[in-house]
């Protein structure tokens, strides 16, 4: 692979402990793959957590790592998906990779996930747990069930086996195609981008998905409910005519049943 540049966007909230290993492992992987890049941290203000994160970033900058931080104050917004969108807007390079800060996405996989975009072979590249060669490590049964159910519900929206992945790559042109229609909510910004940007050529790159190394999971029941709402918005965006037909049929059946039961 010839020398090319990428921007790696990482949304964070109280992830100071993971920034240094993420940064050092990422730039080692980029160097090995003959890639240049920037690491862009988009941090939602968490008080002391943000202060600690900024301190780590400043230390890494002094060590000559190309790492930057955008601190989003509480009055400016919050949430993983909108943080990713902000990072994509601010990224310097045409090819962009989005990944989590918790090291469940291995930094060593970044060159492989970016490769289909760098080589012009895809509109969107997904670091996939479900394609051949991908796997999940150290997950309890209930998390596998939740993830499998969510994936099943999202499959009609995207042409890949892991539409829930938060580890993905796209370029600026693809991002601009859907930017005006984006409705970032919840945690599944990859699915949002695939649908709203009209991605036709989606490449799946096998990854090993691990349990987080430090910090706490942000997944809550509120996020699960938000995901269902998010799916509704995306189905309406992609299949409006079909949904109108379904709604009309359901209303017709309900009216028929009402009249049959009450003799009207």
PDB file of C-alpha atoms in Angstrom:
ATOM      1  CA  UNK A   1       0.000   0.000   0.000  1.00  0.00           C
ATOM      2  CA  UNK A   2       1.483   3.361  -1.044  1.00  0.00           C
ATOM      3  CA  UNK A   3       1.839   6.184   1.450  1.00  0.00           C
ATOM      4  CA  UNK A   4      -1.569   7.806   1.976  1.00  0.00           C
ATOM      5  CA  UNK A   5      -3.207   9.880   4.670  1.00  0.00           C
ATOM      6  CA  UNK A   6      -6.201   9.133   6.860  1.00  0.00           C
ATOM      7  CA  UNK A   7      -8.005  10.810   9.731  1.00  0.00           C
ATOM      8  CA  UNK A   8      -9.088   8.640  12.666  1.00  0.00           C
ATOM      9  CA  UNK A   9     -12.074  10.088  14.546  1.00  0.00           C
ATOM     10  CA  UNK A  10     -12.658   8.865  18.098  1.00  0.00           C
ATOM     11  CA  UNK A  11     -15.610  10.098  20.205  1.00  0.00           C
ATOM     12  CA  UNK A  12     -14.878  10.039  23.939  1.00  0.00           C
ATOM     13  CA  UNK A  13     -16.540  10.516  27.286  1.00  0.00           C
ATOM     14  CA  UNK A  14     -14.473   9.720  30.375  1.00  0.00           C
ATOM     15  CA  UNK A  15     -11.964   7.646  28.405  1.00  0.00           C
ATOM     16  CA  UNK A  16      -8.695   9.256  29.600  1.00  0.00           C
ATOM     17  CA  UNK A  17      -7.200   5.887  30.611  1.00  0.00           C
ATOM     18  CA  UNK A  18      -7.494   4.541  27.072  1.00  0.00           C
ATOM     19  CA  UNK A  19      -6.132   7.499  25.084  1.00  0.00           C
ATOM     20  CA  UNK A  20      -2.408   6.739  25.414  1.00  0.00           C
ATOM     21  CA  UNK A  21      -2.547   3.038  24.451  1.00  0.00           C
ATOM     22  CA  UNK A  22      -4.969   3.862  21.638  1.00  0.00           C
ATOM     23  CA  UNK A  23      -2.670   6.559  20.266  1.00  0.00           C
ATOM     24  CA  UNK A  24       0.619   4.672  20.485  1.00  0.00           C
ATOM     25  CA  UNK A  25      -0.817   1.464  19.031  1.00  0.00           C
ATOM     26  CA  UNK A  26      -2.596   3.357  16.245  1.00  0.00           C
ATOM     27  CA  UNK A  27       0.452   5.249  15.023  1.00  0.00           C
ATOM     28  CA  UNK A  28       2.585   2.113  15.211  1.00  0.00           C
ATOM     29  CA  UNK A  29       0.034   0.359  12.986  1.00  0.00           C
ATOM     30  CA  UNK A  30      -0.098   3.285  10.549  1.00  0.00           C
ATOM     31  CA  UNK A  31       3.683   3.387  10.268  1.00  0.00           C
ATOM     32  CA  UNK A  32       3.819  -0.345   9.587  1.00  0.00           C
ATOM     33  CA  UNK A  33       1.237   0.084   6.802  1.00  0.00           C
ATOM     34  CA  UNK A  34       3.059   3.098   5.275  1.00  0.00           C
ATOM     35  CA  UNK A  35       0.195   5.390   6.172  1.00  0.00           C
ATOM     36  CA  UNK A  36       0.210   8.891   7.596  1.00  0.00           C
ATOM     37  CA  UNK A  37      -2.622  10.124   9.751  1.00  0.00           C
ATOM     38  CA  UNK A  38      -4.132  12.301  12.388  1.00  0.00           C
ATOM     39  CA  UNK A  39      -5.961  11.123  15.492  1.00  0.00           C
ATOM     40  CA  UNK A  40      -8.904  13.396  16.278  1.00  0.00           C
ATOM     41  CA  UNK A  41     -10.451  13.021  19.734  1.00  0.00           C
ATOM     42  CA  UNK A  42     -13.948  14.501  20.083  1.00  0.00           C
ATOM     43  CA  UNK A  43     -14.613  14.694  23.808  1.00  0.00           C
ATOM     44  CA  UNK A  44     -17.967  15.489  25.386  1.00  0.00           C
ATOM     45  CA  UNK A  45     -17.393  17.586  28.492  1.00  0.00           C
ATOM     46  CA  UNK A  46     -17.379  15.431  31.632  1.00  0.00           C
ATOM     47  CA  UNK A  47     -15.670  17.845  34.003  1.00  0.00           C
ATOM     48  CA  UNK A  48     -12.624  16.146  35.530  1.00  0.00           C
ATOM     49  CA  UNK A  49     -12.763  13.408  32.904  1.00  0.00           C
ATOM     50  CA  UNK A  50     -12.291  15.983  30.156  1.00  0.00           C
ATOM     51  CA  UNK A  51      -9.451  17.666  32.053  1.00  0.00           C
ATOM     52  CA  UNK A  52      -7.688  14.299  32.365  1.00  0.00           C
ATOM     53  CA  UNK A  53      -8.272  13.483  28.686  1.00  0.00           C
ATOM     54  CA  UNK A  54      -6.927  16.847  27.543  1.00  0.00           C
ATOM     55  CA  UNK A  55      -3.833  16.387  29.731  1.00  0.00           C
ATOM     56  CA  UNK A  56      -3.060  13.015  28.131  1.00  0.00           C
ATOM     57  CA  UNK A  57      -3.517  14.501  24.642  1.00  0.00           C
ATOM     58  CA  UNK A  58      -1.146  17.372  25.455  1.00  0.00           C
ATOM     59  CA  UNK A  59       1.477  14.914  26.718  1.00  0.00           C
ATOM     60  CA  UNK A  60       1.200  12.908  23.506  1.00  0.00           C
ATOM     61  CA  UNK A  61       1.479  16.065  21.412  1.00  0.00           C
ATOM     62  CA  UNK A  62       4.746  16.872  23.175  1.00  0.00           C
ATOM     63  CA  UNK A  63       5.921  13.406  22.146  1.00  0.00           C
ATOM     64  CA  UNK A  64       5.240  14.427  18.518  1.00  0.00           C
ATOM     65  CA  UNK A  65       2.133  12.329  17.941  1.00  0.00           C
ATOM     66  CA  UNK A  66      -0.312  13.928  15.487  1.00  0.00           C
ATOM     67  CA  UNK A  67      -3.217  13.897  17.919  1.00  0.00           C
ATOM     68  CA  UNK A  68      -5.796  16.657  18.365  1.00  0.00           C
ATOM     69  CA  UNK A  69      -8.754  17.170  20.651  1.00  0.00           C
ATOM     70  CA  UNK A  70     -12.081  18.913  20.217  1.00  0.00           C
ATOM     71  CA  UNK A  71     -13.802  19.541  23.545  1.00  0.00           C
ATOM     72  CA  UNK A  72     -17.550  19.921  23.201  1.00  0.00           C
ATOM     73  CA  UNK A  73     -19.004  21.785  26.149  1.00  0.00           C
ATOM     74  CA  UNK A  74     -22.390  20.778  27.505  1.00  0.00           C
ATOM     75  CA  UNK A  75     -24.039  23.851  25.979  1.00  0.00           C
ATOM     76  CA  UNK A  76     -22.753  22.789  22.537  1.00  0.00           C
ATOM     77  CA  UNK A  77     -24.315  19.343  22.464  1.00  0.00           C
ATOM     78  CA  UNK A  78     -23.634  15.774  23.549  1.00  0.00           C
ATOM     79  CA  UNK A  79     -23.899  12.191  22.377  1.00  0.00           C
ATOM     80  CA  UNK A  80     -21.688   9.762  20.495  1.00  0.00           C
ATOM     81  CA  UNK A  81     -23.320  10.076  17.079  1.00  0.00           C
ATOM     82  CA  UNK A  82     -23.262  13.856  16.909  1.00  0.00           C
ATOM     83  CA  UNK A  83     -19.669  13.811  18.221  1.00  0.00           C
ATOM     84  CA  UNK A  84     -18.695  11.559  15.300  1.00  0.00           C
ATOM     85  CA  UNK A  85     -20.400  13.882  12.812  1.00  0.00           C
ATOM     86  CA  UNK A  86     -18.482  16.832  14.271  1.00  0.00           C
ATOM     87  CA  UNK A  87     -15.235  14.878  13.958  1.00  0.00           C
ATOM     88  CA  UNK A  88     -15.951  13.975  10.331  1.00  0.00           C
ATOM     89  CA  UNK A  89     -16.616  17.644   9.575  1.00  0.00           C
ATOM     90  CA  UNK A  90     -13.328  18.712  11.174  1.00  0.00           C
ATOM     91  CA  UNK A  91     -11.136  15.899   9.843  1.00  0.00           C
ATOM     92  CA  UNK A  92      -8.251  17.109   7.674  1.00  0.00           C
ATOM     93  CA  UNK A  93      -7.931  14.108   5.352  1.00  0.00           C
ATOM     94  CA  UNK A  94     -10.262  12.777   2.676  1.00  0.00           C
ATOM     95  CA  UNK A  95     -10.338   9.204   4.003  1.00  0.00           C
ATOM     96  CA  UNK A  96     -11.708   8.895   7.522  1.00  0.00           C
ATOM     97  CA  UNK A  97     -11.973   6.044  10.010  1.00  0.00           C
ATOM     98  CA  UNK A  98     -14.273   6.053  13.032  1.00  0.00           C
ATOM     99  CA  UNK A  99     -13.597   3.820  16.012  1.00  0.00           C
ATOM    100  CA  UNK A 100     -14.312   3.587  19.746  1.00  0.00           C
ATOM    101  CA  UNK A 101     -11.851   4.704  22.399  1.00  0.00           C
ATOM    102  CA  UNK A 102     -12.298   1.689  24.663  1.00  0.00           C
ATOM    103  CA  UNK A 103      -9.930  -0.588  22.674  1.00  0.00           C
ATOM    104  CA  UNK A 104     -12.711  -3.015  21.798  1.00  0.00           C
ATOM    105  CA  UNK A 105     -11.777  -1.949  18.274  1.00  0.00           C
ATOM    106  CA  UNK A 106      -8.126  -2.861  17.914  1.00  0.00           C
ATOM    107  CA  UNK A 107      -6.009   0.011  16.534  1.00  0.00           C
ATOM    108  CA  UNK A 108      -3.975  -2.523  14.566  1.00  0.00           C
ATOM    109  CA  UNK A 109      -7.049  -3.115  12.361  1.00  0.00           C
ATOM    110  CA  UNK A 110      -7.349   0.522  11.244  1.00  0.00           C
ATOM    111  CA  UNK A 111      -5.234   0.144   8.042  1.00  0.00           C
ATOM    112  CA  UNK A 112      -7.282  -2.862   6.947  1.00  0.00           C
ATOM    113  CA  UNK A 113     -10.614  -1.106   7.590  1.00  0.00           C
ATOM    114  CA  UNK A 114      -9.415   1.980   5.684  1.00  0.00           C
ATOM    115  CA  UNK A 115      -7.960   0.002   2.770  1.00  0.00           C
ATOM    116  CA  UNK A 116     -11.151  -0.447   0.651  1.00  0.00           C
ATOM    117  CA  UNK A 117     -11.746   3.317   0.801  1.00  0.00           C
ATOM    118  CA  UNK A 118      -8.121   4.231   0.128  1.00  0.00           C
ATOM    119  CA  UNK A 119      -8.123   1.939  -2.897  1.00  0.00           C
ATOM    120  CA  UNK A 120     -11.486   3.162  -4.207  1.00  0.00           C
ATOM    121  CA  UNK A 121     -13.100  -0.272  -3.974  1.00  0.00           C
ATOM    122  CA  UNK A 122     -16.012   0.714  -1.714  1.00  0.00           C
ATOM    123  CA  UNK A 123     -18.206   3.632  -0.613  1.00  0.00           C
ATOM    124  CA  UNK A 124     -18.175   2.409   2.963  1.00  0.00           C
ATOM    125  CA  UNK A 125     -15.992  -0.073   4.821  1.00  0.00           C
ATOM    126  CA  UNK A 126     -17.091  -1.871   7.990  1.00  0.00           C
ATOM    127  CA  UNK A 127     -14.941  -3.564  10.585  1.00  0.00           C
ATOM    128  CA  UNK A 128     -17.143  -6.623  10.886  1.00  0.00           C
ATOM    129  CA  UNK A 129     -17.491  -9.161  13.674  1.00  0.00           C
ATOM    130  CA  UNK A 130     -19.830 -11.322  11.623  1.00  0.00           C
ATOM    131  CA  UNK A 131     -18.024 -11.813   8.320  1.00  0.00           C
ATOM    132  CA  UNK A 132     -15.670 -14.764   7.779  1.00  0.00           C
ATOM    133  CA  UNK A 133     -12.595 -14.286   9.967  1.00  0.00           C
ATOM    134  CA  UNK A 134     -14.284 -11.857  12.357  1.00  0.00           C
ATOM    135  CA  UNK A 135     -15.080 -12.747  15.947  1.00  0.00           C
ATOM    136  CA  UNK A 136     -16.191 -11.481  19.343  1.00  0.00           C
ATOM    137  CA  UNK A 137     -14.195 -12.260  22.476  1.00  0.00           C
ATOM    138  CA  UNK A 138     -15.198 -12.238  26.146  1.00  0.00           C
ATOM    139  CA  UNK A 139     -18.860 -11.335  25.669  1.00  0.00           C
ATOM    140  CA  UNK A 140     -21.493 -12.795  28.049  1.00  0.00           C
ATOM    141  CA  UNK A 141     -24.489 -14.565  26.539  1.00  0.00           C
ATOM    142  CA  UNK A 142     -26.966 -11.732  27.173  1.00  0.00           C
ATOM    143  CA  UNK A 143     -24.828  -9.232  25.224  1.00  0.00           C
ATOM    144  CA  UNK A 144     -24.596 -11.647  22.298  1.00  0.00           C
ATOM    145  CA  UNK A 145     -28.397 -12.035  22.315  1.00  0.00           C
ATOM    146  CA  UNK A 146     -28.998  -8.263  22.416  1.00  0.00           C
ATOM    147  CA  UNK A 147     -26.461  -7.635  19.665  1.00  0.00           C
ATOM    148  CA  UNK A 148     -27.864 -10.431  17.496  1.00  0.00           C
ATOM    149  CA  UNK A 149     -31.421  -9.131  17.861  1.00  0.00           C
ATOM    150  CA  UNK A 150     -30.403  -5.569  17.013  1.00  0.00           C
ATOM    151  CA  UNK A 151     -28.439  -6.766  13.986  1.00  0.00           C
ATOM    152  CA  UNK A 152     -31.430  -8.759  12.717  1.00  0.00           C
ATOM    153  CA  UNK A 153     -33.693  -5.693  12.956  1.00  0.00           C
ATOM    154  CA  UNK A 154     -31.192  -3.555  11.031  1.00  0.00           C
ATOM    155  CA  UNK A 155     -30.297  -5.996   8.233  1.00  0.00           C
ATOM    156  CA  UNK A 156     -32.925  -4.728   5.723  1.00  0.00           C
ATOM    157  CA  UNK A 157     -31.378  -1.262   5.960  1.00  0.00           C
ATOM    158  CA  UNK A 158     -27.774  -2.063   5.034  1.00  0.00           C
ATOM    159  CA  UNK A 159     -26.020  -4.544   2.765  1.00  0.00           C
ATOM    160  CA  UNK A 160     -23.612  -6.012   5.297  1.00  0.00           C
ATOM    161  CA  UNK A 161     -23.653  -8.646   8.041  1.00  0.00           C
ATOM    162  CA  UNK A 162     -22.655  -6.244  10.833  1.00  0.00           C
ATOM    163  CA  UNK A 163     -24.646  -3.012  10.366  1.00  0.00           C
ATOM    164  CA  UNK A 164     -24.275  -2.262  14.082  1.00  0.00           C
ATOM    165  CA  UNK A 165     -20.502  -1.837  13.890  1.00  0.00           C
ATOM    166  CA  UNK A 166     -19.018   1.401  15.192  1.00  0.00           C
ATOM    167  CA  UNK A 167     -15.712   0.704  13.434  1.00  0.00           C
ATOM    168  CA  UNK A 168     -15.914   1.969   9.851  1.00  0.00           C
ATOM    169  CA  UNK A 169     -14.382   4.095   7.121  1.00  0.00           C
ATOM    170  CA  UNK A 170     -15.666   6.442   4.422  1.00  0.00           C
ATOM    171  CA  UNK A 171     -14.420   9.432   2.462  1.00  0.00           C
ATOM    172  CA  UNK A 172     -15.483  13.071   2.378  1.00  0.00           C
ATOM    173  CA  UNK A 173     -17.519  12.714  -0.834  1.00  0.00           C
ATOM    174  CA  UNK A 174     -19.637   9.926   0.646  1.00  0.00           C
ATOM    175  CA  UNK A 175     -20.110  11.887   3.866  1.00  0.00           C
ATOM    176  CA  UNK A 176     -21.252  14.987   1.981  1.00  0.00           C
ATOM    177  CA  UNK A 177     -23.923  12.998   0.092  1.00  0.00           C
ATOM    178  CA  UNK A 178     -25.871  12.381   3.286  1.00  0.00           C
ATOM    179  CA  UNK A 179     -24.713  15.187   5.540  1.00  0.00           C
ATOM    180  CA  UNK A 180     -27.830  17.356   5.145  1.00  0.00           C
ATOM    181  CA  UNK A 181     -30.199  14.483   5.959  1.00  0.00           C
ATOM    182  CA  UNK A 182     -28.290  13.090   8.938  1.00  0.00           C
ATOM    183  CA  UNK A 183     -30.262  12.695  12.139  1.00  0.00           C
ATOM    184  CA  UNK A 184     -27.584  11.507  14.575  1.00  0.00           C
ATOM    185  CA  UNK A 185     -29.062   9.883  17.660  1.00  0.00           C
ATOM    186  CA  UNK A 186     -27.950   7.092  19.953  1.00  0.00           C
ATOM    187  CA  UNK A 187     -24.829   5.063  19.265  1.00  0.00           C
ATOM    188  CA  UNK A 188     -25.294   3.562  15.784  1.00  0.00           C
ATOM    189  CA  UNK A 189     -23.847   6.318  13.645  1.00  0.00           C
ATOM    190  CA  UNK A 190     -22.324   3.815  11.199  1.00  0.00           C
ATOM    191  CA  UNK A 191     -25.782   2.526  10.290  1.00  0.00           C
ATOM    192  CA  UNK A 192     -27.049   6.109  10.025  1.00  0.00           C
ATOM    193  CA  UNK A 193     -24.285   7.023   7.578  1.00  0.00           C
ATOM    194  CA  UNK A 194     -24.688   3.881   5.470  1.00  0.00           C
ATOM    195  CA  UNK A 195     -28.393   4.575   4.985  1.00  0.00           C
ATOM    196  CA  UNK A 196     -28.445   8.373   4.678  1.00  0.00           C
ATOM    197  CA  UNK A 197     -25.373   8.530   2.427  1.00  0.00           C
ATOM    198  CA  UNK A 198     -26.842   5.910   0.083  1.00  0.00           C
ATOM    199  CA  UNK A 199     -23.845   3.592   0.287  1.00  0.00           C
ATOM    200  CA  UNK A 200     -24.090   0.870  -2.367  1.00  0.00           C
ATOM    201  CA  UNK A 201     -20.624  -0.674  -2.248  1.00  0.00           C
ATOM    202  CA  UNK A 202     -20.067  -1.768   1.348  1.00  0.00           C
ATOM    203  CA  UNK A 203     -16.920  -3.734   2.121  1.00  0.00           C
ATOM    204  CA  UNK A 204     -16.636  -5.921   5.219  1.00  0.00           C
ATOM    205  CA  UNK A 205     -13.250  -6.342   6.870  1.00  0.00           C
ATOM    206  CA  UNK A 206     -12.983  -9.061   9.537  1.00  0.00           C
ATOM    207  CA  UNK A 207     -12.017  -7.768  12.979  1.00  0.00           C
ATOM    208  CA  UNK A 208     -11.615  -9.183  16.450  1.00  0.00           C
ATOM    209  CA  UNK A 209     -13.971  -7.390  18.822  1.00  0.00           C
ATOM    210  CA  UNK A 210     -12.774  -7.489  22.425  1.00  0.00           C
ATOM    211  CA  UNK A 211     -14.183  -6.442  25.784  1.00  0.00           C
ATOM    212  CA  UNK A 212     -13.172  -2.963  26.892  1.00  0.00           C
ATOM    213  CA  UNK A 213      -9.847  -2.689  28.715  1.00  0.00           C
ATOM    214  CA  UNK A 214     -10.665   0.266  30.999  1.00  0.00           C
ATOM    215  CA  UNK A 215     -13.640   2.418  31.948  1.00  0.00           C
ATOM    216  CA  UNK A 216     -17.328   1.569  31.951  1.00  0.00           C
ATOM    217  CA  UNK A 217     -19.758   0.678  29.172  1.00  0.00           C
ATOM    218  CA  UNK A 218     -22.091   3.498  28.068  1.00  0.00           C
ATOM    219  CA  UNK A 219     -24.841   1.079  26.963  1.00  0.00           C
ATOM    220  CA  UNK A 220     -28.058   1.601  28.943  1.00  0.00           C
ATOM    221  CA  UNK A 221     -31.764   0.762  28.583  1.00  0.00           C
ATOM    222  CA  UNK A 222     -32.275   4.356  27.441  1.00  0.00           C
ATOM    223  CA  UNK A 223     -29.859   3.715  24.567  1.00  0.00           C
ATOM    224  CA  UNK A 224     -31.738   0.534  23.624  1.00  0.00           C
ATOM    225  CA  UNK A 225     -35.014   2.474  23.417  1.00  0.00           C
ATOM    226  CA  UNK A 226     -33.308   5.212  21.419  1.00  0.00           C
ATOM    227  CA  UNK A 227     -32.062   2.556  19.002  1.00  0.00           C
ATOM    228  CA  UNK A 228     -35.634   1.432  18.286  1.00  0.00           C
ATOM    229  CA  UNK A 229     -36.611   5.043  17.580  1.00  0.00           C
ATOM    230  CA  UNK A 230     -33.562   5.385  15.359  1.00  0.00           C
ATOM    231  CA  UNK A 231     -34.559   2.310  13.357  1.00  0.00           C
ATOM    232  CA  UNK A 232     -38.017   3.785  12.822  1.00  0.00           C
ATOM    233  CA  UNK A 233     -36.543   6.973  11.398  1.00  0.00           C
ATOM    234  CA  UNK A 234     -34.226   5.042   9.059  1.00  0.00           C
ATOM    235  CA  UNK A 235     -36.962   2.692   7.811  1.00  0.00           C
ATOM    236  CA  UNK A 236     -39.160   5.701   7.075  1.00  0.00           C
ATOM    237  CA  UNK A 237     -36.265   7.365   5.221  1.00  0.00           C
ATOM    238  CA  UNK A 238     -35.414   4.325   3.105  1.00  0.00           C
ATOM    239  CA  UNK A 239     -38.827   2.702   2.598  1.00  0.00           C
ATOM    240  CA  UNK A 240     -41.487   5.467   2.859  1.00  0.00           C
ATOM    241  CA  UNK A 241     -43.815   4.069   0.178  1.00  0.00           C
ATOM    242  CA  UNK A 242     -43.675   0.532   1.545  1.00  0.00           C
ATOM    243  CA  UNK A 243     -44.380   1.736   5.086  1.00  0.00           C
ATOM    244  CA  UNK A 244     -47.367   3.764   3.918  1.00  0.00           C
ATOM    245  CA  UNK A 245     -48.793   0.628   2.286  1.00  0.00           C
ATOM    246  CA  UNK A 246     -48.270  -1.365   5.497  1.00  0.00           C
ATOM    247  CA  UNK A 247     -49.943   1.341   7.590  1.00  0.00           C
ATOM    248  CA  UNK A 248     -52.877   1.499   5.150  1.00  0.00           C
ATOM    249  CA  UNK A 249     -53.325  -2.285   5.249  1.00  0.00           C
ATOM    250  CA  UNK A 250     -53.192  -2.341   9.057  1.00  0.00           C
ATOM    251  CA  UNK A 251     -55.778   0.460   9.289  1.00  0.00           C
ATOM    252  CA  UNK A 252     -58.024  -1.332   6.783  1.00  0.00           C
ATOM    253  CA  UNK A 253     -57.859  -4.569   8.802  1.00  0.00           C
ATOM    254  CA  UNK A 254     -58.563  -2.731  12.066  1.00  0.00           C
ATOM    255  CA  UNK A 255     -61.585  -0.957  10.551  1.00  0.00           C
ATOM    256  CA  UNK A 256     -62.876  -4.238   9.099  1.00  0.00           C
ATOM    257  CA  UNK A 257     -62.507  -6.002  12.460  1.00  0.00           C
ATOM    258  CA  UNK A 258     -64.214  -3.137  14.282  1.00  0.00           C
ATOM    259  CA  UNK A 259     -67.171  -3.213  11.898  1.00  0.00           C
ATOM    260  CA  UNK A 260     -67.381  -7.012  11.990  1.00  0.00           C
ATOM    261  CA  UNK A 261     -67.334  -7.138  15.797  1.00  0.00           C
ATOM    262  CA  UNK A 262     -69.773  -4.275  16.402  1.00  0.00           C
ATOM    263  CA  UNK A 263     -71.925  -4.849  13.333  1.00  0.00           C
ATOM    264  CA  UNK A 264     -71.467  -1.367  11.899  1.00  0.00           C
TER     265      UNK A 264
END
